[in-house]
Amino acid sequence: MARQDVAPTDGKAGIDAGATPPGFAHLHLHTEYSLLDGGNRIDRLIARVKELGMSSVAITDHGNMHGAVAFATTAKAAGIKPILGVEAYVAPGDRRDRTATGVQDGGWHLVLLAENNTGWANLKYLCSEAYLTGFYYKPRIDRALLEKHGSGLIAINGHLGSEIAHHLMHYEQTRDEAAWAKAVDVAKWHAAAFADEGTGPRFFIELQHHVPEQNAINPHLIR
């Protein structure tokens, strides 16, 4: 579940094709459709994925699936399995509440991937509702929507912007046991909301090692 924000295209930078772990696929990845954040052009991304010997890849742009059609078409033409997803913004309360202030205004980050056609239909519905009924700073969904339209979706807690990470960072800074308990409660909620539907667990913890804050909470995420 590594994140690749820019796909090298000169054949020299990045991981050598022979070093790609068997079965590895990027499941948290931004493209040009993640404004001010993603640098991957879809055609170059797919070319690089193929060059590295990967058989599948996901795109999870921030709050939208504007690149889904181009991504799926380009990937299939290259013999790459496209995994459709989004990095959703989950409102801290009701998505229709426009009175919140603070860093959570845009919502907690949560990566969602379509596991099957049901998941794809739910992904489209969630993204539409985020814009139609939940837009406030960002297109937002909420827990109520996830409980009703989470079938067929795989969820990955989203790096330092996730609700779990927020509480773990507070715990790391203060050793406040209430913050630790809250992080555990949030993880349990997600595990229940994305319970096994016959194909295995559908909620996963993402580990990154890009910044000191992330490294500080990784041991807690592993626990």
XYZ file of C-alpha atoms in Angstrom:
223
model
C 0.000 0.000 0.000
C 2.829 2.310 -0.812
C 2.204 5.719 -2.212
C 3.778 6.951 -5.433
C 3.071 10.569 -6.250
C 5.260 10.950 -9.334
C 5.934 8.158 -11.797
C 9.461 8.396 -13.280
C 9.396 8.028 -17.047
C 13.046 8.012 -18.088
C 13.636 4.382 -17.157
C 16.447 5.360 -14.781
C 14.879 6.823 -11.652
C 12.855 4.852 -9.140
C 12.786 1.102 -8.529
C 14.465 -1.212 -11.003
C 12.003 -3.544 -12.709
C 13.826 -6.586 -11.412
C 13.455 -5.386 -7.815
C 9.665 -5.080 -7.821
C 8.251 -7.506 -5.221
C 6.004 -10.184 -6.777
C 2.358 -9.200 -6.577
C 3.123 -5.651 -5.407
C 0.552 -3.020 -6.346
C 0.257 0.641 -5.399
C -3.081 1.048 -3.611
C -2.767 4.674 -2.468
C -1.745 6.817 -5.392
C -2.596 10.269 -6.713
C -2.719 11.497 -10.286
C -3.089 14.832 -12.007
C -6.718 14.772 -10.837
C -5.616 15.388 -7.235
C -5.172 19.120 -7.617
C -2.113 20.601 -5.886
C -1.088 17.130 -4.719
C -0.721 14.553 -7.513
C 1.854 14.613 -10.298
C 1.152 11.395 -12.196
C -0.079 11.656 -15.770
C -2.214 8.586 -16.360
C -0.548 7.505 -19.600
C 2.938 7.824 -18.101
C 1.813 6.144 -14.898
C 0.551 3.068 -16.733
C 3.685 2.924 -18.868
C 5.828 2.995 -15.734
C 3.706 0.364 -13.967
C 4.122 -1.928 -16.965
C 7.856 -1.213 -17.109
C 8.207 -2.242 -13.463
C 6.476 -5.542 -14.129
C 3.412 -4.801 -12.010
C 0.139 -6.403 -13.053
C -2.240 -3.990 -11.303
C -2.429 -0.500 -9.838
C -4.984 1.727 -8.112
C -5.617 5.437 -8.286
C -7.097 7.180 -5.251
C -7.463 10.844 -6.040
C -8.624 13.282 -3.388
C -12.409 13.374 -3.167
C -13.060 12.555 -6.822
C -12.921 9.905 -9.522
C -12.595 12.271 -12.465
C -9.766 10.181 -13.901
C -11.492 6.806 -13.538
C -12.526 6.305 -17.172
C -9.197 7.393 -18.645
C -7.354 5.310 -16.052
C -9.380 2.135 -16.616
C -9.233 2.446 -20.405
C -5.490 3.101 -20.502
C -4.688 0.374 -17.974
C -6.742 -2.302 -19.721
C -5.207 -1.446 -23.087
C -1.773 -2.038 -21.541
C -2.777 -5.319 -19.903
C -2.787 -3.794 -16.417
C -5.635 -4.449 -13.975
C -7.124 -1.100 -12.889
C -8.250 -0.815 -9.272
C -10.713 2.038 -8.932
C -10.720 4.046 -5.754
C -10.778 7.410 -4.040
C -9.176 9.052 -1.035
C -12.373 10.222 0.583
C -12.889 13.017 3.076
C -14.998 11.793 5.999
C -16.717 14.549 7.981
C -16.096 14.442 11.755
C -19.862 14.456 12.252
C -22.788 14.932 9.898
C -21.573 15.745 6.384
C -24.282 18.406 6.101
C -22.955 20.298 9.128
C -21.260 23.457 7.873
C -20.501 25.010 11.245
C -17.340 23.065 12.124
C -14.056 24.916 12.495
C -10.501 23.672 12.728
C -8.209 21.302 10.895
C -10.915 18.691 10.372
C -13.081 20.979 8.239
C -12.142 19.036 5.120
C -12.745 15.713 6.822
C -10.626 12.736 7.826
C -8.808 10.950 5.014
C -9.930 7.406 4.163
C -8.833 5.406 1.123
C -11.658 3.416 -0.478
C -11.144 0.777 -3.181
C -13.828 -0.996 -5.217
C -13.565 -4.756 -4.681
C -16.390 -5.687 -7.070
C -19.278 -4.187 -9.039
C -21.246 -3.524 -5.860
C -18.296 -1.608 -4.495
C -17.960 0.341 -7.729
C -21.630 1.339 -7.568
C -21.237 2.402 -3.938
C -18.060 4.314 -4.722
C -19.885 6.322 -7.383
C -22.769 6.985 -5.015
C -20.490 8.117 -2.189
C -18.540 10.485 -4.427
C -21.751 11.967 -5.800
C -23.215 12.497 -2.336
C -19.968 14.082 -1.183
C -20.448 16.852 -3.723
C -24.245 17.096 -3.648
C -24.906 16.978 0.100
C -21.569 17.082 1.911
C -19.462 19.765 0.271
C -17.841 22.053 2.841
C -14.243 23.044 2.059
C -13.995 19.581 0.473
C -16.471 17.017 -0.909
C -17.292 15.021 2.239
C -19.047 11.822 3.173
C -19.801 10.656 6.716
C -20.107 7.496 8.773
C -23.831 7.207 8.102
C -23.175 6.965 4.369
C -20.365 4.458 4.871
C -22.610 2.242 6.993
C -25.246 2.165 4.248
C -23.009 2.125 1.186
C -19.823 0.385 2.278
C -20.525 -3.020 0.772
C -17.977 -4.170 -1.789
C -15.432 -1.604 -0.650
C -12.003 -2.050 0.904
C -10.955 0.734 3.285
C -7.448 1.835 4.256
C -6.866 4.403 6.976
C -5.351 7.434 5.300
C -1.879 8.358 6.597
C -1.498 11.334 8.985
C -4.775 12.798 7.774
C -6.808 9.891 9.118
C -8.912 9.979 12.253
C -6.882 7.164 13.783
C -3.612 9.002 13.167
C -5.029 12.202 14.683
C -5.696 10.491 18.006
C -2.411 8.575 17.940
C -0.429 11.766 17.361
C -2.202 13.334 20.340
C -1.357 10.267 22.410
C 2.271 10.345 21.262
C 2.566 13.985 22.311
C 0.680 13.807 25.614
C 0.446 10.134 26.642
C -3.225 10.807 27.231
C -4.806 7.362 27.564
C -8.134 8.795 26.422
C -6.573 9.591 23.040
C -5.262 6.033 22.759
C -8.697 4.645 23.635
C -10.299 6.890 21.030
C -7.903 5.645 18.344
C -8.787 2.063 19.245
C -12.520 2.841 19.133
C -12.162 4.443 15.697
C -10.247 1.424 14.396
C -12.911 -0.924 15.767
C -15.661 1.101 14.110
C -13.960 0.850 10.733
C -13.303 -2.875 11.174
C -17.010 -3.395 11.897
C -18.201 -1.121 9.089
C -15.972 -2.979 6.633
C -16.471 -6.471 8.013
C -15.695 -9.634 6.065
C -18.275 -10.253 3.322
C -16.823 -13.640 2.411
C -13.612 -12.464 0.775
C -11.616 -11.620 3.894
C -11.047 -8.459 5.970
C -11.897 -5.184 4.257
C -10.232 -2.672 6.561
C -6.465 -2.277 6.582
C -3.918 -0.090 8.357
C -1.542 1.873 6.139
C 2.083 2.365 7.176
C 4.237 5.133 5.716
C 7.698 6.361 6.637
C 7.957 9.714 4.887
C 7.934 12.141 7.829
C 8.963 11.989 11.514
C 5.375 12.264 12.758
C 4.405 9.183 10.774
C 7.407 7.247 12.040
C 6.420 8.164 15.598
C 2.953 6.627 15.351
C 3.844 3.585 13.230
C 4.611 1.415 16.298
C 1.153 2.241 17.648
C -0.479 1.385 14.317
C 1.322 -1.960 14.313
C 0.036 -2.694 17.835
